[in-house]
PDB file of C-alpha atoms in Angstrom:
ATOM      1  CA  SER O   1     -16.203  -9.592 -13.425  1.00 54.00           C
ATOM      2  CA  ASN O   2     -19.217 -11.925 -12.942  1.00 72.00           C
ATOM      3  CA  GLY O   3     -19.883 -10.516  -9.489  1.00 84.00           C
ATOM      4  CA  PHE O   4     -16.535 -11.714  -8.125  1.00 91.00           C
ATOM      5  CA  THR O   5     -14.441  -9.679  -5.743  1.00 95.00           C
ATOM      6  CA  THR O   6     -10.921  -9.791  -7.133  1.00 95.00           C
ATOM      7  CA  TYR O   7      -7.502  -8.964  -5.691  1.00 96.00           C
ATOM      8  CA  MET O   8      -4.466  -8.180  -7.820  1.00 95.00           C
ATOM      9  CA  VAL O   9      -1.400  -9.186  -5.810  1.00 93.00           C
ATOM     10  CA  THR O  10       1.258  -6.746  -6.979  1.00 91.00           C
ATOM     11  CA  PRO O  11       3.471  -3.875  -5.828  1.00 88.00           C
ATOM     12  CA  ASP O  12       3.207  -2.385  -9.375  1.00 90.00           C
ATOM     13  CA  LYS O  13       1.579   1.047  -9.294  1.00 90.00           C
ATOM     14  CA  ASP O  14       0.268   0.696 -12.888  1.00 93.00           C
ATOM     15  CA  TYR O  15      -2.423  -1.674 -11.626  1.00 96.00           C
ATOM     16  CA  ALA O  16      -4.058   1.115  -9.594  1.00 97.00           C
ATOM     17  CA  GLN O  17      -5.882   2.050 -12.833  1.00 97.00           C
ATOM     18  CA  LEU O  18      -7.844  -1.242 -12.617  1.00 97.00           C
ATOM     19  CA  VAL O  19      -9.091  -0.814  -9.050  1.00 98.00           C
ATOM     20  CA  GLY O  20     -12.866  -0.616  -8.833  1.00 96.00           C
ATOM     21  CA  GLU O  21     -15.826  -1.295  -6.582  1.00 96.00           C
ATOM     22  CA  LYS O  22     -15.017  -5.031  -6.392  1.00 96.00           C
ATOM     23  CA  THR O  23     -11.405  -5.001  -7.604  1.00 97.00           C
ATOM     24  CA  PHE O  24      -8.577  -4.336  -5.164  1.00 97.00           C
ATOM     25  CA  ILE O  25      -4.799  -4.351  -5.046  1.00 96.00           C
ATOM     26  CA  SER O  26      -3.199  -6.508  -2.380  1.00 95.00           C
ATOM     27  CA  LYS O  27       0.227  -4.910  -2.121  1.00 89.00           C
ATOM     28  CA  PRO O  28       2.734  -7.172  -0.370  1.00 82.00           C
ATOM     29  CA  GLY O  29       4.003  -5.644   2.879  1.00 80.00           C
ATOM     30  CA  LYS O  30       7.647  -4.856   3.473  1.00 81.00           C
ATOM     31  CA  ALA O  31       9.825  -6.798   5.925  1.00 78.00           C
ATOM     32  CA  GLY O  32       7.113  -9.134   7.195  1.00 75.00           C
ATOM     33  CA  ASP O  33       4.365  -6.519   7.479  1.00 81.00           C
ATOM     34  CA  GLY O  34       0.908  -7.573   6.318  1.00 84.00           C
ATOM     35  CA  ALA O  35      -0.334  -6.704   2.841  1.00 86.00           C
ATOM     36  CA  ASP O  36      -1.921  -3.327   2.151  1.00 91.00           C
ATOM     37  CA  ILE O  37      -5.335  -3.583   0.527  1.00 94.00           C
ATOM     38  CA  LEU O  38      -6.015  -0.687  -1.833  1.00 96.00           C
ATOM     39  CA  GLY O  39      -9.535   0.092  -3.008  1.00 97.00           C
ATOM     40  CA  VAL O  40     -10.883   3.154  -4.792  1.00 98.00           C
ATOM     41  CA  PRO O  41     -10.628   5.536  -1.777  1.00 98.00           C
ATOM     42  CA  GLU O  42      -7.009   4.503  -1.095  1.00 97.00           C
ATOM     43  CA  VAL O  43      -5.979   4.929  -4.743  1.00 97.00           C
ATOM     44  CA  LEU O  44      -7.627   8.352  -4.971  1.00 97.00           C
ATOM     45  CA  ALA O  45      -5.964   9.456  -1.713  1.00 97.00           C
ATOM     46  CA  GLN O  46      -2.539   8.027  -2.621  1.00 95.00           C
ATOM     47  CA  TRP O  47      -2.477   9.732  -6.031  1.00 96.00           C
ATOM     48  CA  GLU O  48      -4.521  12.801  -4.975  1.00 96.00           C
ATOM     49  CA  ILE O  49      -6.849  12.415  -7.961  1.00 97.00           C
ATOM     50  CA  GLU O  50     -10.633  12.413  -8.456  1.00 97.00           C
ATOM     51  CA  ARG O  51     -11.040   9.301 -10.636  1.00 97.00           C
ATOM     52  CA  VAL O  52      -9.111   6.025 -10.716  1.00 97.00           C
ATOM     53  CA  ASP O  53      -8.521   6.271 -14.488  1.00 96.00           C
ATOM     54  CA  GLN O  54      -6.482   9.442 -13.849  1.00 98.00           C
ATOM     55  CA  VAL O  55      -3.665   7.169 -12.600  1.00 97.00           C
ATOM     56  CA  ILE O  56      -2.959   6.703 -16.323  1.00 97.00           C
ATOM     57  CA  ASP O  57      -2.729  10.478 -16.845  1.00 98.00           C
ATOM     58  CA  MET O  58      -0.466  10.879 -13.811  1.00 97.00           C
ATOM     59  CA  LEU O  59       1.932   8.181 -15.036  1.00 96.00           C
ATOM     60  CA  GLY O  60       1.741   9.567 -18.576  1.00 96.00           C
ATOM     61  CA  LEU O  61       2.938  12.978 -17.391  1.00 97.00           C
ATOM     62  CA  MET O  62       5.474  11.992 -14.749  1.00 96.00           C
ATOM     63  CA  GLY O  63       6.681   8.873 -16.551  1.00 95.00           C
ATOM     64  CA  ASP O  64       7.782   5.668 -14.885  1.00 92.00           C
ATOM     65  CA  ALA O  65      11.514   4.980 -14.933  1.00 90.00           C
ATOM     66  CA  SER O  66      11.044   1.331 -13.858  1.00 89.00           C
ATOM     67  CA  ASP O  67       9.019   0.710 -17.050  1.00 90.00           C
ATOM     68  CA  ASN O  68      11.092   3.054 -19.283  1.00 93.00           C
ATOM     69  CA  VAL O  69       8.111   5.384 -19.746  1.00 95.00           C
ATOM     70  CA  PRO O  70       9.565   8.851 -20.423  1.00 95.00           C
ATOM     71  CA  GLY O  71       6.673  11.184 -19.474  1.00 96.00           C
ATOM     72  CA  VAL O  72       7.377  14.910 -19.728  1.00 97.00           C
ATOM     73  CA  PRO O  73      10.761  16.209 -18.485  1.00 96.00           C
ATOM     74  CA  GLY O  74      10.461  18.371 -15.374  1.00 95.00           C
ATOM     75  CA  ILE O  75       7.078  16.969 -14.312  1.00 96.00           C
ATOM     76  CA  GLY O  76       7.100  14.945 -11.122  1.00 95.00           C
ATOM     77  CA  GLN O  77       4.223  13.684  -8.998  1.00 95.00           C
ATOM     78  CA  LYS O  78       3.303  17.013  -7.359  1.00 96.00           C
ATOM     79  CA  THR O  79       3.234  18.921 -10.655  1.00 96.00           C
ATOM     80  CA  ALA O  80       1.327  16.109 -12.375  1.00 97.00           C
ATOM     81  CA  GLN O  81      -1.277  16.208  -9.554  1.00 96.00           C
ATOM     82  CA  LYS O  82      -1.770  19.941  -9.982  1.00 97.00           C
ATOM     83  CA  LEU O  83      -2.068  19.712 -13.768  1.00 97.00           C
ATOM     84  CA  ILE O  84      -4.463  16.734 -13.722  1.00 97.00           C
ATOM     85  CA  ALA O  85      -6.576  18.399 -11.005  1.00 97.00           C
ATOM     86  CA  GLN O  86      -6.814  21.482 -13.208  1.00 97.00           C
ATOM     87  CA  TYR O  87      -7.212  19.918 -16.667  1.00 98.00           C
ATOM     88  CA  GLY O  88      -8.576  16.415 -15.937  1.00 97.00           C
ATOM     89  CA  SER O  89      -6.329  14.462 -18.314  1.00 98.00           C
ATOM     90  CA  VAL O  90      -3.198  14.587 -20.478  1.00 98.00           C
ATOM     91  CA  GLU O  91      -5.393  15.512 -23.449  1.00 98.00           C
ATOM     92  CA  GLY O  92      -7.112  18.266 -21.427  1.00 98.00           C
ATOM     93  CA  LEU O  93      -3.715  19.679 -20.497  1.00 98.00           C
ATOM     94  CA  LEU O  94      -2.521  19.597 -24.114  1.00 97.00           C
ATOM     95  CA  GLU O  95      -5.616  21.595 -25.180  1.00 97.00           C
ATOM     96  CA  HIS O  96      -4.701  24.362 -22.715  1.00 97.00           C
ATOM     97  CA  THR O  97      -0.921  24.746 -23.040  1.00 96.00           C
ATOM     98  CA  ASP O  98      -1.504  28.460 -23.740  1.00 96.00           C
ATOM     99  CA  GLU O  99      -2.378  28.802 -20.028  1.00 97.00           C
ATOM    100  CA  LEU O 100       1.009  27.423 -18.926  1.00 96.00           C
ATOM    101  CA  LYS O 101       4.120  29.526 -18.382  1.00 96.00           C
ATOM    102  CA  GLY O 102       7.862  29.398 -18.955  1.00 95.00           C
ATOM    103  CA  LYS O 103       9.815  26.155 -19.025  1.00 96.00           C
ATOM    104  CA  GLN O 104       6.748  24.092 -18.118  1.00 96.00           C
ATOM    105  CA  LYS O 105       4.843  25.406 -21.152  1.00 96.00           C
ATOM    106  CA  GLU O 106       7.885  24.784 -23.350  1.00 96.00           C
ATOM    107  CA  ASN O 107       8.336  21.205 -22.082  1.00 97.00           C
ATOM    108  CA  VAL O 108       4.662  20.243 -22.338  1.00 96.00           C
ATOM    109  CA  GLU O 109       4.474  21.611 -25.891  1.00 97.00           C
ATOM    110  CA  THR O 110       7.811  20.127 -26.966  1.00 97.00           C
ATOM    111  CA  TYR O 111       7.052  16.713 -25.471  1.00 97.00           C
ATOM    112  CA  ARG O 112       3.357  16.651 -26.459  1.00 97.00           C
ATOM    113  CA  GLU O 113       3.644  13.394 -28.484  1.00 97.00           C
ATOM    114  CA  GLN O 114       5.829  11.814 -25.805  1.00 97.00           C
ATOM    115  CA  ALA O 115       3.134  12.580 -23.188  1.00 97.00           C
ATOM    116  CA  LEU O 116       0.458  10.906 -25.317  1.00 98.00           C
ATOM    117  CA  LEU O 117       2.711   7.934 -26.056  1.00 97.00           C
ATOM    118  CA  SER O 118       3.603   7.639 -22.348  1.00 97.00           C
ATOM    119  CA  LYS O 119      -0.097   7.579 -21.448  1.00 97.00           C
ATOM    120  CA  GLU O 120      -0.687   4.870 -24.049  1.00 97.00           C
ATOM    121  CA  LEU O 121       2.273   2.839 -22.738  1.00 96.00           C
ATOM    122  CA  VAL O 122       1.006   2.832 -19.139  1.00 96.00           C
ATOM    123  CA  THR O 123      -2.577   1.955 -20.134  1.00 97.00           C
ATOM    124  CA  ILE O 124      -3.280  -1.697 -19.369  1.00 96.00           C
ATOM    125  CA  ASP O 125      -5.057  -3.262 -22.359  1.00 95.00           C
ATOM    126  CA  LEU O 126      -8.256  -4.984 -21.232  1.00 93.00           C
ATOM    127  CA  ASN O 127      -9.203  -6.281 -24.703  1.00 93.00           C
ATOM    128  CA  VAL O 128      -7.254  -9.512 -24.482  1.00 92.00           C
ATOM    129  CA  PRO O 129      -8.832 -12.597 -26.095  1.00 93.00           C
ATOM    130  CA  LEU O 130      -9.144 -15.480 -23.634  1.00 90.00           C
ATOM    131  CA  ASP O 131      -9.676 -18.990 -24.934  1.00 92.00           C
ATOM    132  CA  PHE O 132     -10.920 -20.352 -21.619  1.00 90.00           C
ATOM    133  CA  GLY O 133     -13.930 -19.781 -19.401  1.00 88.00           C
ATOM    134  CA  LEU O 134     -14.621 -19.838 -15.675  1.00 87.00           C
ATOM    135  CA  ASP O 135     -15.374 -23.584 -15.722  1.00 88.00           C
ATOM    136  CA  ASP O 136     -11.841 -24.215 -17.001  1.00 90.00           C
ATOM    137  CA  LEU O 137     -10.447 -22.606 -13.829  1.00 88.00           C
ATOM    138  CA  GLU O 138     -12.223 -25.019 -11.483  1.00 91.00           C
ATOM    139  CA  VAL O 139      -9.853 -26.848  -9.126  1.00 92.00           C
ATOM    140  CA  LYS O 140      -9.294 -30.402 -10.325  1.00 90.00           C
ATOM    141  CA  ASP O 141      -7.167 -33.299  -9.098  1.00 93.00           C
ATOM    142  CA  ARG O 142      -3.533 -32.453  -9.661  1.00 91.00           C
ATOM    143  CA  ASN O 143      -1.167 -34.469 -11.808  1.00 93.00           C
ATOM    144  CA  ASP O 144       1.784 -34.981  -9.432  1.00 92.00           C
ATOM    145  CA  THR O 145       4.080 -36.326 -12.179  1.00 92.00           C
ATOM    146  CA  LYS O 146       3.601 -33.284 -14.428  1.00 93.00           C
ATOM    147  CA  LEU O 147       3.719 -30.930 -11.455  1.00 92.00           C
ATOM    148  CA  LYS O 148       7.038 -32.367 -10.245  1.00 92.00           C
ATOM    149  CA  GLU O 149       8.467 -32.080 -13.772  1.00 93.00           C
ATOM    150  CA  LEU O 150       7.359 -28.449 -13.953  1.00 93.00           C
ATOM    151  CA  PHE O 151       8.776 -27.625 -10.490  1.00 92.00           C
ATOM    152  CA  VAL O 152      12.109 -29.207 -11.468  1.00 92.00           C
ATOM    153  CA  GLU O 153      12.166 -27.306 -14.774  1.00 93.00           C
ATOM    154  CA  LEU O 154      11.395 -23.988 -13.012  1.00 93.00           C
ATOM    155  CA  GLU O 155      13.740 -24.801 -10.095  1.00 91.00           C
ATOM    156  CA  PHE O 156      10.932 -24.414  -7.525  1.00 92.00           C
ATOM    157  CA  SER O 157      12.747 -26.541  -4.955  1.00 90.00           C
ATOM    158  CA  THR O 158      11.284 -24.799  -1.885  1.00 89.00           C
ATOM    159  CA  MET O 159       7.712 -25.193  -3.121  1.00 89.00           C
ATOM    160  CA  GLY O 160       8.518 -28.714  -4.307  1.00 91.00           C
ATOM    161  CA  LYS O 161       9.703 -29.708  -0.827  1.00 91.00           C
ATOM    162  CA  ARG O 162       6.686 -28.043   0.762  1.00 91.00           C
ATOM    163  CA  LEU O 163       4.313 -29.962  -1.497  1.00 90.00           C
ATOM    164  CA  PHE O 164       6.083 -33.295  -1.948  1.00 89.00           C
ATOM    165  CA  GLY O 165       8.259 -33.534   1.154  1.00 88.00           C
ATOM    166  CA  GLU O 166      11.979 -33.306   1.832  1.00 82.00           C
ATOM    167  CA  ASP O 167      12.856 -36.022  -0.680  1.00 79.00           C
ATOM    168  CA  PHE O 168      11.831 -33.708  -3.551  1.00 83.00           C
ATOM    169  CA  ASP O 169      15.032 -33.047  -5.464  1.00 73.00           C
ATOM    170  CA  THR O 170      15.719 -30.838  -8.448  1.00 57.00           C
TER     171      THR O 170
END
């Protein structure tokens, strides 16, 4: 982190697990509203959890249809909040299934491996090798020729016109 304050610009709830003292989510607003800035207190309040890393446990239990993460059938956000508040994590819950009752006990025990896999699937891997350093990210003079080629290839006509004027054509 090198002392930087960082903002992740995303509406994706998975990224809440990365929020920290100097790391925030800037969630784009709807219909022209300003962005919401989410720090640790906002994430904890939104998810009703005690620690930011418990976002992973919440998503592991309730699943995430948009990412095809199955979770445990019958467990939605409210139930996941109660279980994580009580047991701290997916693993903590799985160690205490004898304390559960009825269909919930049956589902948690039946879908034990699916819960662990779901948690693994929603965990953002931070051990990614990077072959560049901070100095490589320094702003340099832009290469207009290559940039135009790239904008044409990606069909970024609006940005192309904004940067190069109305005569920019794709």
